[in-house]
């Protein structure tokens, strides 16, 4: 039964601080997948729980995990405790004791990465004045219609979206040239450009198919042979591919909204945003033009994608 509860608690992992995952059991567990070589970004998950007046016991067991585990006061994001964890040869275990003077809503942040190709795992147990939350106590994060499930979008170390695995590559057809003859009632001939003569020198016209040499005029026993009439010239018409219709940018109608506690709201089109993240209590927004904006998380009231 404990294994079933633990698996259910780790089923959903929120990466949005404004919509954390509600902790409904006194134990949670999860895993952080290894990133590509050279990708030093950290993976961050947010959980929410409550506590009554008294001591809350937090026990943490990690394996192949390097990073930080923090507990904040949900109102104002005031730090209550911090656990810095480094990877060792054996699973590591640590714990903290948090004293609350009154009942409060708390925010748990797990931020780390795997130092190798194996996933990093964590298991956290709560005790004392810990109070579990129901799934309805936390608002669900907004979803974008048509978005792919977790893991379906791959990115590289700089955040560029990579094409899906297994996407068929269209077969490239050989380029052909239509050669129109000037003779009457003769259909056009399709030939490969590779069989044409090399490109001529400037001023000598375009390359044409190799033609047979003209017949020689000879005289034998007083008889002459007339030369064969020259073949009519041919004109090469190079086919031009049809214009490619530019697909509309799906992010053109979506924007990033940052609402500050001072009342100001900042909007950025998602088509101009390369990535945004929260590092050490600072919201960092990086644009595709290289411009970087930073906002203290203490000044931010809400971050949404509209």
XYZ file of N, CA and C in Angstrom, residues 160-283:
372
model
N 16.738 25.276 -28.105
C 16.122 25.208 -29.427
C 15.330 23.918 -29.566
N 14.094 24.024 -30.077
C 13.238 22.849 -30.244
C 13.756 22.000 -31.388
N 13.938 20.689 -31.131
C 14.424 19.749 -32.125
C 13.246 19.044 -32.783
N 13.405 18.562 -34.026
C 12.294 17.844 -34.681
C 12.003 16.542 -33.978
N 10.747 16.052 -34.035
C 10.397 14.795 -33.363
C 11.185 13.625 -33.927
N 11.431 12.648 -33.042
C 12.153 11.454 -33.450
C 11.263 10.612 -34.360
N 11.830 10.091 -35.431
C 11.092 9.231 -36.335
C 10.283 9.965 -37.375
N 10.439 11.303 -37.486
C 9.702 12.040 -38.488
C 10.239 11.690 -39.870
N 9.368 11.275 -40.812
C 9.870 10.864 -42.130
C 10.475 12.034 -42.877
N 11.576 11.780 -43.546
C 12.255 12.787 -44.344
C 11.822 12.623 -45.790
N 11.295 13.652 -46.430
C 10.839 13.496 -47.819
C 11.987 13.144 -48.746
N 11.698 12.232 -49.652
C 12.719 11.778 -50.593
C 12.969 12.859 -51.635
N 14.222 13.140 -51.842
C 14.596 14.181 -52.788
C 14.613 13.606 -54.195
N 13.782 14.203 -55.082
C 13.696 13.714 -56.441
C 14.757 14.383 -57.305
N 15.300 13.670 -58.287
C 16.312 14.281 -59.159
C 15.711 15.413 -59.968
N 16.482 16.489 -60.087
C 16.029 17.653 -60.829
C 16.092 17.360 -62.322
N 14.998 17.683 -63.024
C 14.915 17.399 -64.446
C 14.744 18.696 -65.225
N 15.107 18.628 -66.490
C 15.017 19.783 -67.382
C 14.199 19.405 -68.603
N 13.302 20.289 -69.005
C 12.478 20.065 -70.194
C 13.157 20.725 -71.377
N 13.454 19.953 -72.410
C 14.086 20.450 -73.627
C 13.033 20.484 -74.707
N 12.705 21.681 -75.181
C 11.700 21.846 -76.210
C 12.373 21.905 -77.573
N 11.877 21.134 -78.507
C 12.420 21.119 -79.858
C 11.662 22.113 -80.718
N 12.398 22.741 -81.657
C 11.761 23.699 -82.568
C 11.097 23.017 -83.742
N 11.296 21.716 -83.920
C 10.663 21.002 -85.026
C 9.160 20.931 -84.811
N 8.424 20.856 -85.909
C 6.964 20.838 -85.833
C 6.494 19.451 -85.416
N 5.430 19.424 -84.553
C 4.776 18.184 -84.124
C 5.726 17.235 -83.400
N 6.746 17.769 -82.711
C 7.638 16.932 -81.921
C 7.434 17.289 -80.454
N 7.134 16.270 -79.601
C 6.909 16.566 -78.175
C 8.210 16.975 -77.483
N 8.122 17.720 -76.368
C 9.340 18.079 -75.613
C 10.002 16.847 -75.017
N 11.298 16.923 -74.879
C 12.102 15.811 -74.365
C 12.610 16.181 -72.978
N 12.487 15.243 -72.021
C 12.959 15.453 -70.651
C 14.303 14.758 -70.499
N 15.297 15.501 -70.118
C 16.643 14.947 -69.947
C 17.159 15.360 -68.581
N 18.145 14.635 -68.061
C 18.799 14.981 -66.806
C 19.842 16.049 -67.058
N 19.942 17.009 -66.134
C 20.929 18.056 -66.284
C 22.347 17.537 -66.196
N 22.534 16.362 -65.541
C 23.887 15.840 -65.412
C 24.459 15.410 -66.749
N 23.552 15.141 -67.754
C 24.018 14.688 -69.056
C 24.285 15.847 -69.999
N 24.018 17.087 -69.575
C 24.307 18.237 -70.408
C 25.792 18.537 -70.386
N 26.239 19.291 -71.396
C 27.636 19.690 -71.436
C 27.932 20.588 -70.247
N 29.187 20.628 -69.804
C 29.541 21.547 -68.713
C 29.202 22.974 -69.076
N 29.113 23.812 -68.045
C 28.756 25.210 -68.259
C 29.773 25.860 -69.186
N 29.327 26.535 -70.256
C 30.275 27.145 -71.193
C 30.889 28.400 -70.603
N 31.863 28.882 -71.320
C 32.517 30.120 -70.902
C 31.562 31.280 -71.066
N 31.794 32.395 -70.349
C 30.901 33.548 -70.458
C 30.785 34.025 -71.893
N 29.512 34.306 -72.281
C 29.290 34.829 -73.614
C 29.050 33.783 -74.662
N 29.089 32.487 -74.322
C 28.925 31.428 -75.298
C 27.597 30.692 -75.143
N 26.665 31.219 -74.358
C 25.362 30.589 -74.238
C 25.360 29.511 -73.179
N 24.187 28.915 -72.962
C 24.032 27.887 -71.941
C 24.413 26.541 -72.501
N 24.616 25.550 -71.627
C 25.008 24.218 -72.073
C 23.876 23.526 -72.799
N 24.178 22.824 -73.878
C 23.186 22.117 -74.669
C 23.567 20.653 -74.749
N 22.604 19.763 -75.072
C 22.962 18.354 -75.240
C 23.985 18.195 -76.352
N 24.851 17.204 -76.172
C 25.896 16.937 -77.157
C 25.258 16.551 -78.490
N 25.641 17.226 -79.566
C 25.114 16.948 -80.901
C 26.151 16.208 -81.727
N 25.681 15.456 -82.692
C 26.594 14.703 -83.560
C 27.386 15.653 -84.439
N 28.670 15.360 -84.721
C 29.490 16.246 -85.565
C 28.927 16.292 -86.972
N 29.130 17.407 -87.680
C 28.610 17.522 -89.049
C 29.309 16.534 -89.992
N 28.564 16.118 -91.044
C 29.133 15.158 -92.006
C 30.215 15.821 -92.846
N 31.191 15.032 -93.167
C 32.305 15.541 -93.972
C 31.969 15.463 -95.458
N 32.578 16.375 -96.182
C 32.430 16.385 -97.643
C 33.682 15.770 -98.253
N 33.514 14.708 -99.015
C 34.668 14.017 -99.608
C 34.442 13.847 -101.092
N 35.506 13.653 -101.816
C 35.451 13.469 -103.268
C 36.212 12.212 -103.619
N 35.522 11.291 -104.301
C 36.165 10.036 -104.707
C 35.657 9.672 -106.105
N 36.604 9.516 -107.034
C 36.304 9.192 -108.435
C 35.368 10.208 -109.067
N 35.647 11.457 -108.697
C 34.894 12.527 -109.351
C 33.529 12.750 -108.778
N 33.108 11.995 -107.724
C 31.797 12.189 -107.119
C 31.941 12.875 -105.760
N 31.049 13.742 -105.510
C 31.067 14.462 -104.235
C 29.846 14.077 -103.413
N 30.023 14.097 -102.119
C 28.927 13.780 -101.185
C 28.531 15.049 -100.458
N 27.280 15.392 -100.563
C 26.804 16.626 -99.917
C 26.795 16.454 -98.401
N 27.101 17.543 -97.731
C 27.096 17.502 -96.261
C 25.670 17.399 -95.743
N 25.512 16.700 -94.597
C 24.200 16.549 -93.986
C 23.721 17.893 -93.459
N 22.448 18.173 -93.616
C 21.958 19.471 -93.099
C 22.087 19.532 -91.581
N 22.396 20.704 -91.108
C 22.567 20.883 -89.658
C 21.225 20.732 -88.946
N 21.272 20.147 -87.776
C 20.062 19.982 -86.983
C 19.605 21.318 -86.436
N 18.281 21.505 -86.329
C 17.801 22.784 -85.790
C 18.207 22.921 -84.324
N 18.489 24.123 -83.897
C 18.884 24.310 -82.486
C 17.717 23.994 -81.542
N 18.084 23.620 -80.364
C 17.087 23.328 -79.334
C 17.215 24.343 -78.217
N 16.140 24.551 -77.532
C 16.102 25.510 -76.429
C 15.861 24.765 -75.117
N 16.660 25.050 -74.130
C 16.575 24.398 -72.820
C 15.737 25.268 -71.896
N 14.703 24.678 -71.355
C 13.838 25.376 -70.399
C 14.011 24.723 -69.043
N 14.527 25.468 -68.124
C 14.752 24.944 -66.767
C 13.489 25.115 -65.940
N 13.082 24.012 -65.354
C 11.875 24.053 -64.530
C 12.162 24.740 -63.204
N 11.243 25.563 -62.755
C 11.375 26.270 -61.482
C 10.399 25.685 -60.480
N 10.853 25.392 -59.278
C 9.946 24.816 -58.275
C 8.884 25.811 -57.879
N 7.710 25.337 -57.508
C 6.641 26.253 -57.075
C 7.027 26.948 -55.782
N 6.559 28.171 -55.583
C 6.889 28.887 -54.339
C 6.364 28.146 -53.123
N 7.180 28.131 -52.076
C 6.810 27.448 -50.836
C 6.013 28.407 -49.969
N 4.847 27.964 -49.579
C 3.986 28.796 -48.733
C 4.534 28.823 -47.317
N 4.743 30.012 -46.799
C 5.281 30.174 -45.456
C 4.219 29.841 -44.430
N 4.539 28.910 -43.543
C 3.586 28.501 -42.511
C 3.503 29.568 -41.426
N 2.307 29.826 -40.905
C 2.199 30.818 -39.822
C 2.853 30.323 -38.549
N 3.423 31.266 -37.807
C 4.068 30.932 -36.537
C 2.994 30.611 -35.494
N 2.959 29.380 -34.926
C 1.910 29.055 -33.944
C 2.031 29.866 -32.659
N 3.203 30.479 -32.398
C 3.383 31.244 -31.163
C 3.057 32.727 -31.347
N 2.619 33.114 -32.554
C 2.374 34.536 -32.804
C 1.214 35.067 -31.966
N 0.239 34.212 -31.670
C -0.941 34.649 -30.916
C -0.840 34.347 -29.426
N 0.318 33.897 -28.961
C 0.506 33.556 -27.546
C 1.527 34.525 -26.963
N 1.284 34.975 -25.741
C 2.204 35.924 -25.125
C 2.447 35.543 -23.664
N 3.597 35.980 -23.168
C 3.993 35.766 -21.774
C 3.599 36.999 -20.968
N 2.823 36.769 -19.901
C 2.329 37.866 -19.064
C 2.996 37.775 -17.695
N 3.663 38.861 -17.293
C 4.327 38.954 -15.982
C 3.649 40.083 -15.209
N 2.895 39.708 -14.179
C 2.179 40.683 -13.361
C 2.984 40.957 -12.091
N 3.396 42.189 -11.899
C 4.175 42.585 -10.723
C 3.240 42.999 -9.592
N 3.747 42.874 -8.371
C 2.947 43.230 -7.212
C 2.686 44.735 -7.142
N 3.524 45.526 -7.818
C 3.322 46.969 -7.822
C 2.164 47.387 -8.707
N 1.581 46.460 -9.469
C 0.449 46.766 -10.336
C 0.789 46.782 -11.802
N 2.060 46.766 -12.154
C 2.465 46.811 -13.562
C 2.402 45.411 -14.163
N 1.988 45.311 -15.412
C 1.929 44.042 -16.137
C 2.788 44.147 -17.391
N 3.673 43.189 -17.576
C 4.608 43.173 -18.706
C 4.207 42.034 -19.629
N 4.063 42.349 -20.921
C 3.701 41.346 -21.918
C 4.857 41.176 -22.893
N 5.145 39.915 -23.231
C 6.165 39.578 -24.234
C 5.589 38.507 -25.156
N 5.561 38.722 -26.482
C 5.105 37.651 -27.386
C 5.999 36.425 -27.268
N 5.398 35.238 -27.221
C 6.166 34.003 -27.098
C 7.019 33.755 -28.328
N 6.647 34.345 -29.467
C 7.477 34.188 -30.659
C 8.793 34.932 -30.535
N 8.906 35.874 -29.561
C 10.142 36.612 -29.344
C 10.891 36.121 -28.111
N 10.328 35.154 -27.369
C 10.946 34.655 -26.135
C 11.663 33.350 -26.445
N 12.960 33.311 -26.127
C 13.740 32.081 -26.308
C 13.491 31.117 -25.150
N 13.537 31.609 -23.922
C 13.245 30.783 -22.752
C 13.078 31.696 -21.538
N 12.403 31.174 -20.502
C 12.310 31.871 -19.231
C 12.342 30.839 -18.120
N 12.953 31.226 -16.995
C 13.133 30.298 -15.890
C 13.327 31.092 -14.613
N 13.274 30.376 -13.483
C 13.487 30.978 -12.164
C 14.745 30.360 -11.575
N 15.743 31.190 -11.304
C 17.014 30.735 -10.740
C 17.337 31.583 -9.525
N 17.466 30.918 -8.365
C 17.864 31.583 -7.115
C 16.957 32.777 -6.802
N 15.643 32.568 -6.998
C 14.692 33.609 -6.638
C 14.589 34.742 -7.635
N 15.099 34.577 -8.857
C 15.060 35.615 -9.878
C 14.416 35.032 -11.125
N 13.393 35.701 -11.651
C 12.747 35.302 -12.906
C 13.557 35.887 -14.058
